[in-house]
Short mmCIF file of C-alpha atoms and ligand atoms in Angstrom, two decimals:
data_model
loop_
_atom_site.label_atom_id
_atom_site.label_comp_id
_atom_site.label_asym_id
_atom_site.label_seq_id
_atom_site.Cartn_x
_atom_site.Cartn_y
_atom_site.Cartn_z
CA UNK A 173 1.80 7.61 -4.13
CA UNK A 174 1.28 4.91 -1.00
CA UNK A 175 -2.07 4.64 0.29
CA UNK A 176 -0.85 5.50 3.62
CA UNK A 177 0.33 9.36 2.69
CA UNK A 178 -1.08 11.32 5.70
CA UNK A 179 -2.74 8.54 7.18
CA UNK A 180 -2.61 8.97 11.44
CA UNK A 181 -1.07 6.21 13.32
CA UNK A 182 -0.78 5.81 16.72
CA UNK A 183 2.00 3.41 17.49
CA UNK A 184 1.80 1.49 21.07
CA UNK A 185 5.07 -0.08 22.14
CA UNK A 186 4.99 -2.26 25.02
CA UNK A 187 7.83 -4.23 26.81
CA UNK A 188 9.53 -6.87 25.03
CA UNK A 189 12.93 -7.93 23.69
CA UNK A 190 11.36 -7.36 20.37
CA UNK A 191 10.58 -3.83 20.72
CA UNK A 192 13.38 -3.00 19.46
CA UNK A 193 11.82 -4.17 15.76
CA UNK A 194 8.94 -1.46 16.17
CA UNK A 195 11.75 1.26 15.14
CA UNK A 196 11.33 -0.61 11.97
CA UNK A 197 7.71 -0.82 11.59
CA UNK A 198 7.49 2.86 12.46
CA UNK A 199 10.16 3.49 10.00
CA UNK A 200 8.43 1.46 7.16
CA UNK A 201 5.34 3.90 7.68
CA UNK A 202 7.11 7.11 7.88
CA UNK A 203 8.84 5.88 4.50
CA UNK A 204 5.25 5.69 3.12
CA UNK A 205 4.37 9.22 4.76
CA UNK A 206 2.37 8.14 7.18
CA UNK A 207 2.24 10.18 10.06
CA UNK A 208 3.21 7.98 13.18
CA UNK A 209 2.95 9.06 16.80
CA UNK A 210 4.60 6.54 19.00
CA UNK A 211 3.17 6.00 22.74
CA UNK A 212 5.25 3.68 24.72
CA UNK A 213 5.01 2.10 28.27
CA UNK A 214 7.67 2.34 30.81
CA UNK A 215 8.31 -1.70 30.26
CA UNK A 216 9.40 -0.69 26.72
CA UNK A 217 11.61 1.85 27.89
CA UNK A 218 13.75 -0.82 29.66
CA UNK A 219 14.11 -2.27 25.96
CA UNK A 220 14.22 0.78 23.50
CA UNK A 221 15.01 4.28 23.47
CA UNK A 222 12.20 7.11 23.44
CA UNK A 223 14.78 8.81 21.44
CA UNK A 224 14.74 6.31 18.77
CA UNK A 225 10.91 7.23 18.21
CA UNK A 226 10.90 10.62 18.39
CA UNK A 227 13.90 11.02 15.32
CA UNK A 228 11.75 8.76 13.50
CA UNK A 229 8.23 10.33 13.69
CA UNK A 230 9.22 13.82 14.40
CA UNK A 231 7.19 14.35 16.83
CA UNK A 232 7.54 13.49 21.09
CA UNK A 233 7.20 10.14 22.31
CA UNK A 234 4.27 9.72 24.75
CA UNK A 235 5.53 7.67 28.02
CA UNK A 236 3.59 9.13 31.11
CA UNK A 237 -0.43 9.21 31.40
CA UNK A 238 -0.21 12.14 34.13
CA UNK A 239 3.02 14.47 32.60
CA UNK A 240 4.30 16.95 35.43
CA UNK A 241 3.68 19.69 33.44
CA UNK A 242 2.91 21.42 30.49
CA UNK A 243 0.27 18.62 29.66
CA UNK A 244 -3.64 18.87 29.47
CA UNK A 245 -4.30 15.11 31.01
CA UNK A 246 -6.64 14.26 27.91
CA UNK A 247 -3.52 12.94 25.99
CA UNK A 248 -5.50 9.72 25.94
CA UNK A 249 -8.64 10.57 24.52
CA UNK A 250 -6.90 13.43 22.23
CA UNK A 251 -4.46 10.27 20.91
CA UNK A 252 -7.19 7.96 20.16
CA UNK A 253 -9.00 10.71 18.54
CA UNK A 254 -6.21 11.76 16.19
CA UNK A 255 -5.46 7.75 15.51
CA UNK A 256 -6.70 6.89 11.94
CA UNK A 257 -5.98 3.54 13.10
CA UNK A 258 -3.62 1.88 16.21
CA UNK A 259 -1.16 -0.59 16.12
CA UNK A 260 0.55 -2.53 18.85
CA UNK A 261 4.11 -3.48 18.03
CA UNK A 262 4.76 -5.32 20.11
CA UNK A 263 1.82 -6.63 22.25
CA UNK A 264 3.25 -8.19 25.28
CA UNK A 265 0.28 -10.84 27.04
CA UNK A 266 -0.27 -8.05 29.78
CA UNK A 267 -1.46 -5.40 27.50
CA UNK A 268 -3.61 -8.28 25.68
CA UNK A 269 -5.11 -8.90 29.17
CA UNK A 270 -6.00 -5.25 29.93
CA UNK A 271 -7.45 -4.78 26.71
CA UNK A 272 -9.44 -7.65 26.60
CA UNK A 273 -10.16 -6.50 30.04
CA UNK A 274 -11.02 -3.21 29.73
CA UNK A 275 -8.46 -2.30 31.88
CA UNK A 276 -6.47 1.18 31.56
CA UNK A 277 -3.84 2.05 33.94
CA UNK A 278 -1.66 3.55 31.92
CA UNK A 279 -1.01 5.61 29.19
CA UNK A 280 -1.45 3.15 26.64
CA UNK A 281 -3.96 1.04 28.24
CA UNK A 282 -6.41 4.22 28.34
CA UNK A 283 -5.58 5.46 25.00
CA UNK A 284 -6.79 1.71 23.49
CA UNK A 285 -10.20 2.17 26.24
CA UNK A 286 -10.99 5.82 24.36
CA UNK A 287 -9.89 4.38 20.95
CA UNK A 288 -12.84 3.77 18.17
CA UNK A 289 -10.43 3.66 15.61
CA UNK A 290 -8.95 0.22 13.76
CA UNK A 291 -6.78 -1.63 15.59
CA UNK A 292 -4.35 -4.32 15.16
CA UNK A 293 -1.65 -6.04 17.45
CA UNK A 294 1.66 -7.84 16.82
CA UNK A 295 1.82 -10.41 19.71
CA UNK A 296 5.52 -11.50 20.85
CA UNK A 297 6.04 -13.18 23.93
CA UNK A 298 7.55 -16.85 24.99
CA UNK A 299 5.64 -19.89 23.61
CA UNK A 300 4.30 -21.22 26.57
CA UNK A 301 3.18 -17.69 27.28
CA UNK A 302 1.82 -17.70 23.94
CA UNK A 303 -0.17 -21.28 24.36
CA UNK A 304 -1.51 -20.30 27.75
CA UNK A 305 -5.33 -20.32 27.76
CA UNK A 306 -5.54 -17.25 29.30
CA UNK A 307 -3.53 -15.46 27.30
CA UNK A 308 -5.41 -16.99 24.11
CA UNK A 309 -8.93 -16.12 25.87
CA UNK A 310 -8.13 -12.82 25.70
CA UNK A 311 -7.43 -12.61 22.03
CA UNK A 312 -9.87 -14.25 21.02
CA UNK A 313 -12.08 -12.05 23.16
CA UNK A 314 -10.12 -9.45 20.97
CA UNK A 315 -11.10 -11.08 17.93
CA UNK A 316 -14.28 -10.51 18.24
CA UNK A 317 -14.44 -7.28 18.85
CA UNK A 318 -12.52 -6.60 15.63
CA UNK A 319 -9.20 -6.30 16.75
CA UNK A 320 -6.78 -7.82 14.19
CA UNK A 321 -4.00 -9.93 15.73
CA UNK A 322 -1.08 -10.14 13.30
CA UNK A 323 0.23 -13.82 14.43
CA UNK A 324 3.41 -14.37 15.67
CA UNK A 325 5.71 -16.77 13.87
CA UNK A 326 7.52 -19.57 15.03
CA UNK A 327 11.50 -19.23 15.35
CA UNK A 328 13.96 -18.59 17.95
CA UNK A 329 12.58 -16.57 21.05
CA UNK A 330 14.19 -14.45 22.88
CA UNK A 331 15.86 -17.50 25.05
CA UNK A 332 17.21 -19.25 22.37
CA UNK A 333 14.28 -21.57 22.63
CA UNK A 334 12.31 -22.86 19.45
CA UNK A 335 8.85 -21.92 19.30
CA UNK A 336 5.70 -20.13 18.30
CA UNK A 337 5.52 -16.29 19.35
CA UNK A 338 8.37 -14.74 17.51
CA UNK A 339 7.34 -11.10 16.45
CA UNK A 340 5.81 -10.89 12.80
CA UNK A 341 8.55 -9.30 10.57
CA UNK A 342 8.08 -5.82 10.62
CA UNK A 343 7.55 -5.77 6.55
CA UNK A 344 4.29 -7.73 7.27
CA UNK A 345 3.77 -5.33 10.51
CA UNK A 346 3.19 -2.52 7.91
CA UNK A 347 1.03 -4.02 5.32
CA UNK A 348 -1.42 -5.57 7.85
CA UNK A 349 -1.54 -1.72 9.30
CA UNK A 350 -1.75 -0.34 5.68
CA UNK A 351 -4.51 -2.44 5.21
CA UNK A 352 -6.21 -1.44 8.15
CA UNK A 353 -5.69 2.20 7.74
CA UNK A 354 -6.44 2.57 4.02
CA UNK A 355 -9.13 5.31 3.74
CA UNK A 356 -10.94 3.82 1.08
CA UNK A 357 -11.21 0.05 1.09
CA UNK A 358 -12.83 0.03 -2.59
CA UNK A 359 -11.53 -3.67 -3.26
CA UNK A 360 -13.56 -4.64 -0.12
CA UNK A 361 -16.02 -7.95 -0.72
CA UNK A 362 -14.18 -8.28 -4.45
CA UNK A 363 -12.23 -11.25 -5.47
CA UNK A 364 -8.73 -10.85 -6.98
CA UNK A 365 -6.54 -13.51 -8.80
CA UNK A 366 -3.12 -12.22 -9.59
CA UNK A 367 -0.25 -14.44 -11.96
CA UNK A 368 3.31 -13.39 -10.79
CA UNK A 369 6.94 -14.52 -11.46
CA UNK A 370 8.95 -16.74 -14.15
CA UNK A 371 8.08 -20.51 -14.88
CA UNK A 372 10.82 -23.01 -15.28
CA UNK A 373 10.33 -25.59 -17.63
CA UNK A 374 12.81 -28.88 -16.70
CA UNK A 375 14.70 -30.09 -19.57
CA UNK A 376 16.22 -33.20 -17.08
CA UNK A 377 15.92 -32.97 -13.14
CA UNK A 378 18.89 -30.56 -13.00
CA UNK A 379 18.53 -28.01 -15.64
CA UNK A 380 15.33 -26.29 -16.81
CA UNK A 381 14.65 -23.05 -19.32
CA UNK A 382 13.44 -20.12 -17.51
CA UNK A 383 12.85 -16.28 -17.99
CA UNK A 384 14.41 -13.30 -15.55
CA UNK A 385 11.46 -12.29 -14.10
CA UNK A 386 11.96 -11.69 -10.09
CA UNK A 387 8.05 -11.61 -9.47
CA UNK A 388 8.20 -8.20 -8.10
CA UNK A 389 5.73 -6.61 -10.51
CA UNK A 390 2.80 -8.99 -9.88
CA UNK A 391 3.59 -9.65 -5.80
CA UNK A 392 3.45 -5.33 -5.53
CA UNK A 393 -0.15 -5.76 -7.12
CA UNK A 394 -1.79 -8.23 -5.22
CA UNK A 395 -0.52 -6.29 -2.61
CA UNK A 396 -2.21 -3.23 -3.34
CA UNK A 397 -5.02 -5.04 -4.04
CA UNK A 398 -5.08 -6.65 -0.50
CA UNK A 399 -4.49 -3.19 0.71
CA UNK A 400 -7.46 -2.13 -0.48
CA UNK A 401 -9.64 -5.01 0.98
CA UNK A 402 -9.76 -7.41 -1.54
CA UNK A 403 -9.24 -10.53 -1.08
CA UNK A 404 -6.46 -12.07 -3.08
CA UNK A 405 -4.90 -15.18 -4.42
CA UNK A 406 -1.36 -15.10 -6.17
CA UNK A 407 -0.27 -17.73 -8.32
CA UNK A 408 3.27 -17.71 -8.44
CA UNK A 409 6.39 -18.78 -10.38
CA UNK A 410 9.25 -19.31 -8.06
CA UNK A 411 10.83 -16.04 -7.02
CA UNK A 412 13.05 -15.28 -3.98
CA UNK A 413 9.99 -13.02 -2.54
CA UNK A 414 8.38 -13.66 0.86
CA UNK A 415 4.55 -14.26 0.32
CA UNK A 416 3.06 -11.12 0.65
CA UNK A 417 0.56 -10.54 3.60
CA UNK A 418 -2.95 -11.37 3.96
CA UNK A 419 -2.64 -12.85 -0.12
CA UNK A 420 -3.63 -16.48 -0.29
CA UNK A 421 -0.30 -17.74 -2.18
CA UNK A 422 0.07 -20.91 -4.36
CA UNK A 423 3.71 -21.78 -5.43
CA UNK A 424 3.85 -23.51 -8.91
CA UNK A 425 6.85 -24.23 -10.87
CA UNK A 426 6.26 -24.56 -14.71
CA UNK A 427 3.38 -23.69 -16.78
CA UNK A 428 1.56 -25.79 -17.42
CA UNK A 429 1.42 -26.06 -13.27
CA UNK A 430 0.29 -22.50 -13.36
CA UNK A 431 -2.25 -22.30 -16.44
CA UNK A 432 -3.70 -25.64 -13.62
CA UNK A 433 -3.81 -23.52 -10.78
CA UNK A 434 -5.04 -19.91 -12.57
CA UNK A 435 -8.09 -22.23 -13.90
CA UNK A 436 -8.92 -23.92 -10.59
CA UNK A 437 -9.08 -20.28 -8.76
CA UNK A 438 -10.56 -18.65 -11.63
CA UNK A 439 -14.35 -19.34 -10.80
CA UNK A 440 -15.80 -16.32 -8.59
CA UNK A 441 -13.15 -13.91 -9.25
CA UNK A 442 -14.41 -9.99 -10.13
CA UNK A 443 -10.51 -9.26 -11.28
CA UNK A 444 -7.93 -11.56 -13.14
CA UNK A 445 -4.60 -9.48 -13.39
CA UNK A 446 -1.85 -11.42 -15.47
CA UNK A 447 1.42 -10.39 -14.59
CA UNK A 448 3.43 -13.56 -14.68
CA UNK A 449 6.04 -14.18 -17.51
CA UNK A 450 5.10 -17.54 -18.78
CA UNK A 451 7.21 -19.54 -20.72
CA UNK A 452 5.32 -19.81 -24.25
CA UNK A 453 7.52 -23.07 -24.89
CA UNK A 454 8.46 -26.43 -22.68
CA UNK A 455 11.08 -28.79 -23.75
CA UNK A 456 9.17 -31.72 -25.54
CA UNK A 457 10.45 -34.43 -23.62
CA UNK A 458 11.53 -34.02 -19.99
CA UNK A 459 14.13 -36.72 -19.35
CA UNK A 460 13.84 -38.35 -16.11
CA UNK A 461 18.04 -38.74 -15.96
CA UNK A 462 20.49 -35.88 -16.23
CA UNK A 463 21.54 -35.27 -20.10
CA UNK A 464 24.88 -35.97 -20.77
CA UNK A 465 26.97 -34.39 -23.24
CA UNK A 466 28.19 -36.11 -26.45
CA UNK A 467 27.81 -33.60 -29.53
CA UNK A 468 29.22 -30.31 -30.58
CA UNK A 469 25.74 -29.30 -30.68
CA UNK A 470 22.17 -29.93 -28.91
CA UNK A 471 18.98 -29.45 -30.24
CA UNK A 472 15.91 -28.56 -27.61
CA UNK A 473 12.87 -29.83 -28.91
CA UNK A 474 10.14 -27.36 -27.98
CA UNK A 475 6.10 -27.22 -27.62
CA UNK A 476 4.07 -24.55 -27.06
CA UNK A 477 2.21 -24.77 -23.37
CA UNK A 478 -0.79 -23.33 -23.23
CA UNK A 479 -1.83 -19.23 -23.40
CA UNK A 480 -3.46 -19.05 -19.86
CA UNK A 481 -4.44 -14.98 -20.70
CA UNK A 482 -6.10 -16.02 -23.56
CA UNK A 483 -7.90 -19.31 -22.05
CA UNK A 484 -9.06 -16.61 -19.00
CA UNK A 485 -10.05 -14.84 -21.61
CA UNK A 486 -12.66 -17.08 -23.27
CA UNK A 487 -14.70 -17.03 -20.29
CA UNK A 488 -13.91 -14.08 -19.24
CA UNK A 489 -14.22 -12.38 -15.79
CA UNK A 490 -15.78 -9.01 -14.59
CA UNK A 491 -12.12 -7.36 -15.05
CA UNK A 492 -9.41 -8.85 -16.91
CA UNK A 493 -5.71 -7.10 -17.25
CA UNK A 494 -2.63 -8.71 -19.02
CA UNK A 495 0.85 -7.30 -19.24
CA UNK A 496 2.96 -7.29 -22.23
CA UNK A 497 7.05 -6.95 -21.73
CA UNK A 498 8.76 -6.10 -24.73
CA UNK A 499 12.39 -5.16 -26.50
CA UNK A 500 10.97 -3.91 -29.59
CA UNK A 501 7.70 -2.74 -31.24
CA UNK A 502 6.00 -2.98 -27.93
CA UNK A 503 3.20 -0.62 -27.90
CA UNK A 504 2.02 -2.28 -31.01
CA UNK A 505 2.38 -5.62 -29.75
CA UNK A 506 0.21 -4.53 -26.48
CA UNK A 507 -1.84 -2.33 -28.90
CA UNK A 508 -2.52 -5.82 -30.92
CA UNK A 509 -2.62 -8.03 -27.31
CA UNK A 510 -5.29 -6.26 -25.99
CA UNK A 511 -7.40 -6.13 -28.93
CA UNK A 512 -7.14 -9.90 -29.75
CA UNK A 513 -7.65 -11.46 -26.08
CA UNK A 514 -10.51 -8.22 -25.31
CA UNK A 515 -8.34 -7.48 -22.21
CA UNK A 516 -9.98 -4.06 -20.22
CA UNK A 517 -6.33 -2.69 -19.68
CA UNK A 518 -3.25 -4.00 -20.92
CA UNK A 519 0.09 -3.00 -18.74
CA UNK A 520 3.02 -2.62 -20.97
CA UNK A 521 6.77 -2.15 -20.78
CA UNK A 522 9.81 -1.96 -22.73
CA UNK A 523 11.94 -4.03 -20.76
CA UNK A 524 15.33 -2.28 -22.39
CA UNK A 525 14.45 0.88 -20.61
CA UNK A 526 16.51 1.87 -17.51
CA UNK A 527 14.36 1.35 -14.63
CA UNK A 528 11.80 -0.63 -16.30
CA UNK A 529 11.10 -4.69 -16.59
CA UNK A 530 12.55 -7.56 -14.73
CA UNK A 531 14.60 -7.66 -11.35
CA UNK A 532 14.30 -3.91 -11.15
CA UNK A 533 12.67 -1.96 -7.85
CA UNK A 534 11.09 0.78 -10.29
CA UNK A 535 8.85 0.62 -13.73
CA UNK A 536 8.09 2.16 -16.71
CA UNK A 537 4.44 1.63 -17.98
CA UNK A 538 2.06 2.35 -20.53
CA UNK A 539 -1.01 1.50 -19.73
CA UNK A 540 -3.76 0.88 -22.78
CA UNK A 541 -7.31 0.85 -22.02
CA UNK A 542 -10.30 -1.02 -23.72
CA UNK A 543 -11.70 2.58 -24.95
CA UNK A 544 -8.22 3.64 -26.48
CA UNK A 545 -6.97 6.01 -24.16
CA UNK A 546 -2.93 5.52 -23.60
CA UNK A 547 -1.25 6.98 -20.58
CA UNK A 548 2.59 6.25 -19.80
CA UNK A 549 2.86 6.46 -16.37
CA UNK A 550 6.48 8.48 -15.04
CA UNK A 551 9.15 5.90 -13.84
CA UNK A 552 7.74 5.02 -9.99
CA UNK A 553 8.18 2.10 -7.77
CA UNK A 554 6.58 -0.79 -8.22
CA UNK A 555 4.17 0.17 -5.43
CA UNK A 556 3.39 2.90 -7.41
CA UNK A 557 2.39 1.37 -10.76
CA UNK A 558 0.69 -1.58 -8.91
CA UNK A 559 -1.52 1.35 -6.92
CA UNK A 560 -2.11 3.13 -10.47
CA UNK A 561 -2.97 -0.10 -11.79
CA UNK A 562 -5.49 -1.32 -9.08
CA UNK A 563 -7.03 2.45 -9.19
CA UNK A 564 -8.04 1.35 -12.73
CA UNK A 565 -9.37 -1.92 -11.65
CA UNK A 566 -11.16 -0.76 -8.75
CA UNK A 567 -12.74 2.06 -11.51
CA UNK A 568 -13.65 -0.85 -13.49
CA UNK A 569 -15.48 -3.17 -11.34
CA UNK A 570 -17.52 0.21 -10.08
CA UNK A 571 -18.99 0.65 -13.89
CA UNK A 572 -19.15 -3.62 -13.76
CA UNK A 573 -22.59 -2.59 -16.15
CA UNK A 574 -20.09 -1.27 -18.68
CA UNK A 575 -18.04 -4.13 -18.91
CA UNK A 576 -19.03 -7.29 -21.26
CA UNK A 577 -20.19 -10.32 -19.55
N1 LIG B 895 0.53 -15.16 -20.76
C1 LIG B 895 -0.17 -16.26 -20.33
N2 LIG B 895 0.16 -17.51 -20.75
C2 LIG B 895 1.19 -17.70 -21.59
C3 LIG B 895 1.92 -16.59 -22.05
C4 LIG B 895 1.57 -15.33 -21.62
O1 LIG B 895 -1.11 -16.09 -19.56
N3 LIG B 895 1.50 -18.93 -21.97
C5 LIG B 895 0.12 -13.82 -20.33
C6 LIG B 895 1.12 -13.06 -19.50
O2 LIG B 895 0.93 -13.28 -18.11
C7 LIG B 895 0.85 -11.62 -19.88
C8 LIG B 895 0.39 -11.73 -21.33
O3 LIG B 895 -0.04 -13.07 -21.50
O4 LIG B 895 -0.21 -11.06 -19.14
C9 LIG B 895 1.41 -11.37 -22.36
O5 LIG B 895 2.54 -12.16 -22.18
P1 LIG B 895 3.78 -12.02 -23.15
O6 LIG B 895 4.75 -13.11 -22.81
O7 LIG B 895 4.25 -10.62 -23.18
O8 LIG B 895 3.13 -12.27 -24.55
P2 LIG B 895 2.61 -13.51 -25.33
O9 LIG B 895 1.12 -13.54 -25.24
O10 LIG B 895 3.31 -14.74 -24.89
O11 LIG B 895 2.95 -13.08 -26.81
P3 LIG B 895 4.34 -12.99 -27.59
O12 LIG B 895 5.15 -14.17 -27.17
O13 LIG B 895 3.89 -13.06 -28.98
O14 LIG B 895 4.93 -11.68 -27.22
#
């Protein structure tokens, strides 16, 4: 279940070509069961529906800061009350200004003047709006008073132009605000290194052996981890996933580029979680020029790469999880995986199972612990068994006395 069930958002929309993208954001959080309640300036009206909003969150989109009628005038204060957190999507350079201001002369602007809750904006405006030193005065101003400014990305603006202040994608949009509104950051000050995705191993500079791992599995966990305030680093194998937000990413290809990279970020880390597949053999020679055929048959000469899990392992870290995919025997190949590398929790699958393993959205786990218990979790998203997984961890590093040094 997502973090954000029943979490209180107050959505601010303000007037910009890309305000049309907020429908997204908002709908990303509802999907998650958040409970969204959209306030919007007149600008934004000239760009986006109210309508839009209101069959989204199910509830009335707030526009005007003094309603004809059948309103008590305190919508500000009662909005920024409610708020679990606030979120500007997107936040044109005026609304920056009045905020950093103190300004309020409107709806919105009041609402963020009573608001003590988190708060985070999405910034989209021209570039050389964007690079004016006014307009970057203010945020930093901003900054400092803890508001979390979700940069803008560089791409094609609203003018065709090139440049820097392209709205975050709205995926991001919602995991910077789940991060902001989770109601228990118990990752928070803890350091998390998370292996994701396939390795390829080149055989010549064309062809290479690889595994069918899509990376979704480990990139959902250091997710949830970042969700919960720690803060992450994700070595990956190359998958067709966008880095996921506010995770420190490093791209390898092979493994013996990843057992390099796991070791250099290992030092300082409270939680090593293994998820990535890694190839157990490498080609022998790689040839520097493409192979050509001659025989009926080829023979691969392999060697074995290195077992980063069990390296990690050696000197081990506060928390250590590995995962184990399977076809056959599994749970006593996990059983047996655990024991010999003394992991706290192994994470296993049997990757023949509809809606478990590689390339899938969903997962099928068993989960082993250090003390014996067993628990197969029901088949859940990804999210899900990352959350699950990371509730363990968190548990973990909490009894850190209980755990061998
Ligand atoms: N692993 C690793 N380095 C390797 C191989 C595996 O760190 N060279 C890690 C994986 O990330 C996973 C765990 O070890 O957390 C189990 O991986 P798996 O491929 O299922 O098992 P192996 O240890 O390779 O054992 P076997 O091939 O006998 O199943």
């Amino acid at each position: 279940m997502s973090r954000l069930k029943g979490r209180r958002i107050a959505l601010g929309v303000t007037g910009s070509i890309s305000a049309y993208k907020a429908a997204e954001v908002v709908r990303g959080l509802v999907q998650e069961n958040a409970d969204v309640r959209v306030v919007m300036t007149r600008e934004a009206g000239a760009f986006v529906g109210a309508v839009t909003f209101s069959a989204l969150t199910a509830h009335p989109v707030a526009i005007e800061q003094f309603p004809e009628a059948g309103a008590s005038g305190e919508e500000h204060i009662d909005l920024a009350v409610w708020a679990d957190a606030v979120a500007i999507v997107p936040a044109t350079a005026n609304i920056i200004g009045k905020m950093a201001n103190g300004l309020g002369d409107d709806l919105l602007s009041t609402v963020m003047l009573a608001c003590e809750a988190p708060c985070c904006l999405a910034p989209a405006m021209n570039f050389r709006m964007w690079r004016n030193e006014a307009v970057q005065a203010n945020l930093e101003r901003l900054r400092s008073r803890g508001v979390h400014v979700i940069e803008p990305e560089f791409g094609m603006l609203a003018n065709g132009e090139m440049g820097e202040g392209r709205l975050a994608a709205p995926d991001r949009i919602v995991e910077a605000i789940a991060i902001l509104a989770d109601p228990d950051p118990d990752l928070a000050g803890c350091n998390v290194l998370v292996s994701a995705g396939p390795t390829e191993e080149d055989i010549d500079p064309v062809r290479c052996v690889t595994n069918r791992s899509s990376g979704k599995m480990g990139f959902a966990v250091a997710r949830a981890a970042a969700r919960r305030g720690a803060s992450v680093t994700l070595v990956s194998g190359p998958t067709s996933l966008q880095d996921p937000y506010g995770v420190t990413v490093e791209h390898v290809r092979s493994a013996d580029e990843m057992h390099e990279a796991v070791l250099r970020n290992r030092e300082g880390q409270d939680a090593v979680i293994m998820a990535a597949a890694v190839a157990d053999y490498r080609p022998g020679v790689q040839g520097r020029r493409k192979m050509k055929k001659s025989d009926e048959r080829l023979t691969l000469e392999m060697t074995r790469t290195a077992d980063i899990l069990k390296e990690v392992a050696a000197d081990r870290p506060p928390v250590l999880v590995g995962f184990a995919a399977e076809t056959h025997d599994g749970l006593d190949f996990a059983r047996g995986k655990r024991a010999e590398k003394d992991l706290d929790l192994v994470v296993y699958n049997d990757i023949t199972m509809e809606g478990a393993g590689f390339g899938t959205d969903t997962n099928i786990v068993t989960l082993i612990h250090r003390d014996g218990r067993e628990e197969t979790l029901p088949k859940q998203a990804k999210s899900g068994v990352a959350d699950r997984i990371m509730d363990e961890v968190a548990a973990l590093l909490r009894n850190r006395e209980g755990v061998p040094a």
